[in-house]
Short mmCIF file of C-alpha atoms in Angstrom, two decimals:
data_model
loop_
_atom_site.label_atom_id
_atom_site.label_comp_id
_atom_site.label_asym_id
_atom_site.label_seq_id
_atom_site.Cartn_x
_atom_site.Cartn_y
_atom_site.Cartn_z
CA UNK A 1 0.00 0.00 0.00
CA UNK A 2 1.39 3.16 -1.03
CA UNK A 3 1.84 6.04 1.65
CA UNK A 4 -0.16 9.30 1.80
CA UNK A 5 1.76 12.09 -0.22
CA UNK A 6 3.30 15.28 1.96
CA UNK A 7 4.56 18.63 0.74
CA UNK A 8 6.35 20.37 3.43
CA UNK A 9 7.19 23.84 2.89
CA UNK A 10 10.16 25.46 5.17
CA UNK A 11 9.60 28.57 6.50
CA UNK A 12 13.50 31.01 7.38
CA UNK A 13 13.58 29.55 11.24
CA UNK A 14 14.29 25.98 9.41
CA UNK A 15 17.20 27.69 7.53
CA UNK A 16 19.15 30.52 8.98
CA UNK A 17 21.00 33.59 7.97
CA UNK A 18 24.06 32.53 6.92
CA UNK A 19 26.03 29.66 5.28
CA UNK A 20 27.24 28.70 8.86
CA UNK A 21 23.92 29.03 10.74
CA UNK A 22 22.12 27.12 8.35
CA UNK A 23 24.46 23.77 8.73
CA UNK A 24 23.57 24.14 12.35
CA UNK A 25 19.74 24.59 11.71
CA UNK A 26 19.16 21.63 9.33
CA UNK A 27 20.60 19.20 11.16
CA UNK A 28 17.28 19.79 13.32
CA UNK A 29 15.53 20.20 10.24
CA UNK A 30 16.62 16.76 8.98
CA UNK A 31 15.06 15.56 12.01
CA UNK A 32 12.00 16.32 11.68
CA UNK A 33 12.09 15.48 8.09
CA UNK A 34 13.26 11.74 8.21
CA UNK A 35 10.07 11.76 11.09
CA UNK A 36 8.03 12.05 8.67
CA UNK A 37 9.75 10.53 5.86
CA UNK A 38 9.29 7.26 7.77
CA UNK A 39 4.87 7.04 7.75
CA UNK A 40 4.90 9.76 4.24
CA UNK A 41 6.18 10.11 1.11
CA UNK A 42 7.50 13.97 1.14
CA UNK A 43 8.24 16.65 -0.90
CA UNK A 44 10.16 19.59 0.42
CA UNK A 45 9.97 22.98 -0.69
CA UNK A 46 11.71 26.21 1.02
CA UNK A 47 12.35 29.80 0.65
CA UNK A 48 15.24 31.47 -0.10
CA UNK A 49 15.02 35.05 0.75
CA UNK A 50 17.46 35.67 3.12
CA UNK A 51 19.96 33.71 0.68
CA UNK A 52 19.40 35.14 -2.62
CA UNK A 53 19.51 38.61 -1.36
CA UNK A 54 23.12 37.74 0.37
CA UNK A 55 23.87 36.01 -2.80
CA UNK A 56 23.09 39.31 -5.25
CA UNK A 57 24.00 41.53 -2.97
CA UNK A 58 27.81 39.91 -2.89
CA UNK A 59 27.73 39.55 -6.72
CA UNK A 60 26.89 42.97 -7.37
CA UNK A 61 29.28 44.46 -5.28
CA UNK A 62 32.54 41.97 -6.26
CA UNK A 63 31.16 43.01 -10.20
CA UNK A 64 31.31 46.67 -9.33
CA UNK A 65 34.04 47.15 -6.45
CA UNK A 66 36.33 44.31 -7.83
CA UNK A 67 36.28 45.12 -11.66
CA UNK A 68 37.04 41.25 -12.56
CA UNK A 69 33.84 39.99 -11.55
CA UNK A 70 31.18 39.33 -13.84
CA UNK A 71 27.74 40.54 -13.29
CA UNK A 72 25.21 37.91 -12.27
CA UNK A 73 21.90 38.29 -13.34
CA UNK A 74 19.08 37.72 -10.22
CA UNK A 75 17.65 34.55 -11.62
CA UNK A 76 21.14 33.11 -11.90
CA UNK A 77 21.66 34.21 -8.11
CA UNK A 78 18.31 32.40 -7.18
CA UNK A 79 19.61 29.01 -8.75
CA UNK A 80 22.80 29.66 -7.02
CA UNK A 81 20.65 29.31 -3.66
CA UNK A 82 18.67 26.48 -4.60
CA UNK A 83 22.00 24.89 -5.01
CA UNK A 84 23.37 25.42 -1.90
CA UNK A 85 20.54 25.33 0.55
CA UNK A 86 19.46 22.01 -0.98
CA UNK A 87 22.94 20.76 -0.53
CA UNK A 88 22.68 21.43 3.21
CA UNK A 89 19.32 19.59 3.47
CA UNK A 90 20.60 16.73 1.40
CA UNK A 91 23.60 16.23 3.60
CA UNK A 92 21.82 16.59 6.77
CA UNK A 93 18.98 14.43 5.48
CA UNK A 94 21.46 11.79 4.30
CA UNK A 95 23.02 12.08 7.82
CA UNK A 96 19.75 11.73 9.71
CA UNK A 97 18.63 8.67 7.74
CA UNK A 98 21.88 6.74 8.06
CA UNK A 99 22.03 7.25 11.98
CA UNK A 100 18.47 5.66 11.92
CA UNK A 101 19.43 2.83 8.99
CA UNK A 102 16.41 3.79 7.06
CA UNK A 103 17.77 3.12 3.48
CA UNK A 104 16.11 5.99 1.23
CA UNK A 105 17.74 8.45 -0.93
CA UNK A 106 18.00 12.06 -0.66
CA UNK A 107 17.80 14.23 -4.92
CA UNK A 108 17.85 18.26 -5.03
CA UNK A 109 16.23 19.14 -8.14
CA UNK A 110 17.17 22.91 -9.48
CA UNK A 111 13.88 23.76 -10.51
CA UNK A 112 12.34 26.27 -12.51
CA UNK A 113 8.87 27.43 -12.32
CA UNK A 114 6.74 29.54 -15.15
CA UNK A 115 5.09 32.78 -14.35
CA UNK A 116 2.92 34.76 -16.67
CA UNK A 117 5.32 37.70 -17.99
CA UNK A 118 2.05 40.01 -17.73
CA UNK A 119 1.46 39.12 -13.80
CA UNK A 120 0.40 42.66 -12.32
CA UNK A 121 3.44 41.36 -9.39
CA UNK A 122 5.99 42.89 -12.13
CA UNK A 123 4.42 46.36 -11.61
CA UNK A 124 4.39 46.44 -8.05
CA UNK A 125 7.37 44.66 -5.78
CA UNK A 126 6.42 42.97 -2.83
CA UNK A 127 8.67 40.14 -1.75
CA UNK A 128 11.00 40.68 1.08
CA UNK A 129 14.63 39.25 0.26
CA UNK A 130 17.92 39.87 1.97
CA UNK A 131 18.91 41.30 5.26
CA UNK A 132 16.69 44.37 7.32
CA UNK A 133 17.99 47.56 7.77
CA UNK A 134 17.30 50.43 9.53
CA UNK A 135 15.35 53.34 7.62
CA UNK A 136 18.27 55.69 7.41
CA UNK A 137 20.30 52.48 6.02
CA UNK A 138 17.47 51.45 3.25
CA UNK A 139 16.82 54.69 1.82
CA UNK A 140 20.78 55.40 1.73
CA UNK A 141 20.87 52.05 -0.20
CA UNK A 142 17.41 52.83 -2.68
CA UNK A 143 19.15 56.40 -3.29
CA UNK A 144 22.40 54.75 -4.13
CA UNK A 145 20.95 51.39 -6.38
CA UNK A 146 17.26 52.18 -7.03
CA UNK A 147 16.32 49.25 -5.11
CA UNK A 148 12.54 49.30 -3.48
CA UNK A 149 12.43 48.42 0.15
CA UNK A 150 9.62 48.73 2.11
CA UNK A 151 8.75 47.67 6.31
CA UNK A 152 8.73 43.95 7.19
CA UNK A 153 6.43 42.79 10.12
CA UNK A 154 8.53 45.28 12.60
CA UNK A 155 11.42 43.89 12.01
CA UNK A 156 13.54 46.27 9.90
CA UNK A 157 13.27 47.27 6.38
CA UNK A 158 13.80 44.90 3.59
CA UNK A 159 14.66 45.31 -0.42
CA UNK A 160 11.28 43.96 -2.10
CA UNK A 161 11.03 42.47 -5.39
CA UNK A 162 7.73 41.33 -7.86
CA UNK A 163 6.64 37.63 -6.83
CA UNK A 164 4.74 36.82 -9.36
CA UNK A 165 2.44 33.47 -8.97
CA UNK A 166 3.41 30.49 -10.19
CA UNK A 167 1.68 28.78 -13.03
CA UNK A 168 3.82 25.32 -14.24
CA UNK A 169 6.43 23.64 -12.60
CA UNK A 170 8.70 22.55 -15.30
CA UNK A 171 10.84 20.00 -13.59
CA UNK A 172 7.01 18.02 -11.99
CA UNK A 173 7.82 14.82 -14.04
CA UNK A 174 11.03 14.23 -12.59
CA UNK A 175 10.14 14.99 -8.89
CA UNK A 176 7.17 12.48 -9.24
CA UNK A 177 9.87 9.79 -11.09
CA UNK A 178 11.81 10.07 -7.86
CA UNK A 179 8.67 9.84 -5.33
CA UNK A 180 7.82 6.87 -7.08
CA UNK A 181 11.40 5.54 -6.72
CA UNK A 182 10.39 5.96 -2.57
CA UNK A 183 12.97 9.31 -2.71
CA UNK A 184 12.95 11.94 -0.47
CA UNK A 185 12.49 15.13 -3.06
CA UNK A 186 14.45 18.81 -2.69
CA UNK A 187 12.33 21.00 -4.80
CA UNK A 188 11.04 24.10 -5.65
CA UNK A 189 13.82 25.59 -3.60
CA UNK A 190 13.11 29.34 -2.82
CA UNK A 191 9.82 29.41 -4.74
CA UNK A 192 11.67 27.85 -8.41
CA UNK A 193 13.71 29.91 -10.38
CA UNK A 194 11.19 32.06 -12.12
CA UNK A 195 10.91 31.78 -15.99
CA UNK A 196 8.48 32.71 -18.75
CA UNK A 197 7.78 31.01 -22.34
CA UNK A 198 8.99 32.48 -25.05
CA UNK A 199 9.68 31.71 -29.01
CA UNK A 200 13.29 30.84 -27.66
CA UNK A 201 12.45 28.66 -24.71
CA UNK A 202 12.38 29.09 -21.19
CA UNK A 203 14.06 32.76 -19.82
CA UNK A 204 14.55 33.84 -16.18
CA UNK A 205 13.16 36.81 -14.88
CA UNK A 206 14.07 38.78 -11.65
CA UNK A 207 11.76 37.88 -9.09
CA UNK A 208 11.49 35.40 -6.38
CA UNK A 209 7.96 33.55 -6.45
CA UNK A 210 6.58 33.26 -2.84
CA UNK A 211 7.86 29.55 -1.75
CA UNK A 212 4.86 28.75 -0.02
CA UNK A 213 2.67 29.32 -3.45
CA UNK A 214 4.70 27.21 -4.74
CA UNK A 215 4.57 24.50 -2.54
CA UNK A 216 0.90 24.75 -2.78
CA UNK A 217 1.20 25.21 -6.51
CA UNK A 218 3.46 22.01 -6.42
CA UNK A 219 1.18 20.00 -3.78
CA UNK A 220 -1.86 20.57 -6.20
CA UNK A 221 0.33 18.89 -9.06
CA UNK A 222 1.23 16.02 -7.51
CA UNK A 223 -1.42 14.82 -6.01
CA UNK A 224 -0.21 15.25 -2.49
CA UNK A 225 -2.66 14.56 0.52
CA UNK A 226 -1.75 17.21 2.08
CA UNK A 227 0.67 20.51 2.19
CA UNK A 228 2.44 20.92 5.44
CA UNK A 229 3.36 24.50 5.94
CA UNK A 230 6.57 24.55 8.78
CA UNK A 231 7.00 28.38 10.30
CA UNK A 232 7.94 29.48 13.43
CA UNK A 233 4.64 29.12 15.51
CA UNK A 234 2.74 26.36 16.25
CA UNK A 235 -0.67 27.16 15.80
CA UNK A 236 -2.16 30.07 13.63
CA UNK A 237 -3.51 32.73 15.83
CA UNK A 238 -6.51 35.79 15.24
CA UNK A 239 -5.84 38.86 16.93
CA UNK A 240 -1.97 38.12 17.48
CA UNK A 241 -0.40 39.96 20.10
CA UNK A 242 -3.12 41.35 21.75
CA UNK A 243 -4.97 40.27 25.01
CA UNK A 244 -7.94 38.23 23.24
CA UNK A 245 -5.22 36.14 21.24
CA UNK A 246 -7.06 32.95 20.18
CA UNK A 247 -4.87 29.76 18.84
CA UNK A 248 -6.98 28.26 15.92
CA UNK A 249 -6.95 24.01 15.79
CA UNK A 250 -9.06 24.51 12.39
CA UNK A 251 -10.20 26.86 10.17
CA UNK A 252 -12.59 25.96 7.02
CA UNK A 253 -12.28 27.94 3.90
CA UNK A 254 -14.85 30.30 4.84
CA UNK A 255 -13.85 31.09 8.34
CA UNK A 256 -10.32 31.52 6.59
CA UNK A 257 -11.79 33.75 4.12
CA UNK A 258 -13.72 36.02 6.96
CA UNK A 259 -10.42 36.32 9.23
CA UNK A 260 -8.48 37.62 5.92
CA UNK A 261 -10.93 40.05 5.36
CA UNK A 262 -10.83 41.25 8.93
CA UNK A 263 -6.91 41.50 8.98
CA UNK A 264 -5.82 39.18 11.05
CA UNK A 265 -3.02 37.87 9.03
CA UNK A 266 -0.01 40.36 8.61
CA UNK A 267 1.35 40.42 4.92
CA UNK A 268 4.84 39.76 5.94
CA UNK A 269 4.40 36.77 7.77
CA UNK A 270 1.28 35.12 8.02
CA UNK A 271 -1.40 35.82 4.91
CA UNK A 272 1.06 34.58 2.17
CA UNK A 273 1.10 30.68 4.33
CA UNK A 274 -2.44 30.97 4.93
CA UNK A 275 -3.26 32.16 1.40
CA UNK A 276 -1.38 29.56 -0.06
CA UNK A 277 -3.51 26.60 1.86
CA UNK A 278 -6.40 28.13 0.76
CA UNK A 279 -4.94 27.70 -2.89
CA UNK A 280 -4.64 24.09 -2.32
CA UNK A 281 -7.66 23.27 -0.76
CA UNK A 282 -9.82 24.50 -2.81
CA UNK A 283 -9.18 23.15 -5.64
CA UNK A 284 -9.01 19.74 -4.21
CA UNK A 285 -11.64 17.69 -3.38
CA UNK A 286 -10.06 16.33 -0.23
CA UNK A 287 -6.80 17.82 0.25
CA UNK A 288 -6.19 19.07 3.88
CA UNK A 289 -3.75 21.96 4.48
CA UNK A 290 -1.72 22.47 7.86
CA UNK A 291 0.22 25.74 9.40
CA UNK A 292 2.64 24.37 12.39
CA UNK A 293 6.45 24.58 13.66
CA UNK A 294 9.11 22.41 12.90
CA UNK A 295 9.22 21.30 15.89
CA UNK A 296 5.94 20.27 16.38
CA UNK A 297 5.23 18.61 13.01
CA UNK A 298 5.34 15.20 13.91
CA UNK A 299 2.81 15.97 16.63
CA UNK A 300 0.66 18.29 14.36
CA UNK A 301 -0.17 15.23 11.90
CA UNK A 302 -0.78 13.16 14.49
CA UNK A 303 -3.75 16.21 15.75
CA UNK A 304 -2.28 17.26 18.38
CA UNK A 305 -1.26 21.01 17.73
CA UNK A 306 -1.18 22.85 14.38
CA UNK A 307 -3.62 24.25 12.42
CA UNK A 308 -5.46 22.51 9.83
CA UNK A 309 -7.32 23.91 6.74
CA UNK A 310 -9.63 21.90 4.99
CA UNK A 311 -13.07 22.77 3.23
#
């Protein structure tokens, strides 16, 4: 009998800042992973905005400042970070699954994802990547590169670029050749590389698609049973911060709907995971969605804590 199909999307707190926090943070991350890798078939996806921005940002400057550098174009700095981040979580995974003797095998897959070149996302820049600065340090930088940066959840200010939504994943048939094979899939790492059709083939474009929608996007594709979105909370909450905070066990579409349209999510943090279940549950006809921490996965499919989303 075959096992029920996961998509797990990691949220920053499963990754890190930098090259050396992120080997500490997925060796916890592999736990959690070969948990459920042992009752599920799963998928991963991640973000990459932290990474892409340090990624660009280091390109430009060695282009510029050293002379002998060539310039990188963004979408080449986005594969760059799928590369490296899934070589971390295919390491750690590896690691994790050999301490336990469970004989599966770990494939990254650089992926690229189409968006529609006439997405009103082009127009209007909203996705957060790279390191938060002060005001004084952001508008410095925007007066100095013409980069757009705008507040992020009270946390600093942050460059924003479009994130367009994802319409095909180009790589699907060889992610589902490797489920099949019983593998443990890397993909859609930082949303997929964005690209658009043309005459010529496939061309990247500078954006970074939101790595939850694309986990949903690639959840709906494959068939999966359910997307598992991993953040840094481990329940979804309405009125957060505040005195009448209320965790949420479940929400159905239309309660999701109503607490969207009374603001509950921030747009930083929150909306985007919640907006992307609501992608893949409704057009399924039993898929189940579910917001939880890393930590608590294993305990969130099993009912215990989490948030699940289902019609």
């Amino acid at each position: 009998m075959s096992k029920k199909r996961l998509v797990i999307a990691l949220g920053g707190n499963a990754l890190g800042n930098s090259p050396e926090e992120q080997l500490d943070l997925v060796k916890e991350t592999a736990k959690t992973i070969v948990d459920l890798a042992e009752d599920y078939d799963v998928i991963i996806g991640h973000g990459n905005g932290p990474q892409v921005g340090m990624i660009n940002n280091a390109m430009e400057f060695s282009s510029k400042e050293g002379g002998k550098t060539p310039y990188m174009p963004f979408p080449e700095c986005g594969a760059m970070s799928q590369g490296y981040i899934g070589y971390h979580l295919t390491q750690s995974i590896e690691a994790e699954l050999e301490r336990r003797s469970v004989k599966k095998d770990v494939a990254c897959i650089i992926t690229q994802v189409v968006v529609d070149p006439n997405d009103p996302a082009f127009d209007k820049p909203t996705k957060p990547i790279g390191s938060f600065y002060t005001k004084e340090e952001a508008d410095q930088i925007a007066a100095d590169k013409g980069f757009v940066f705008v507040e992020d959840a009270g946390r600093g200010y942050r460059r924003v670029v479009p994130s367009p939504i994802p319409t095909r994943i180009v790589e699907l048939n060889v992610v589902e050749q490797l489920i099949q094979a019983g593998d443990i899939v890397i993909t859609v790492g930082g949303g997929g590389i964005p690209v658009v059709e043309t005459k010529d083939g496939l061309k990247g474009v500078a954006a970074v698609i939101d790595k939850d929608r694309s986990s949903a996007k690639l959840a709906l594709d494959a068939k999966a049973d359910m997307l598992v979105i991993l953040t840094a909370v481990d329940r979804v909450c309405i009125n957060y911060n505040k005195p009448n905070q209320k965790e949420l066990a479940e929400m159905t579409i239309a309660e999701a709907d109503e607490y969207i349209k009374e603001g509950h999510f921030a747009p930083g943090s929150m909306l985007p995971k919640v907006e992307a279940c609501l992608d893949f549950v409704k057009a399924t006809t039993n898929g189940v969605a579910l917001i939880t921490s890393l930590e608590k996965a294993k305990y969130a499919l099993k009912g215990e804590t989490g948030t699940i989303i289902k019609k």
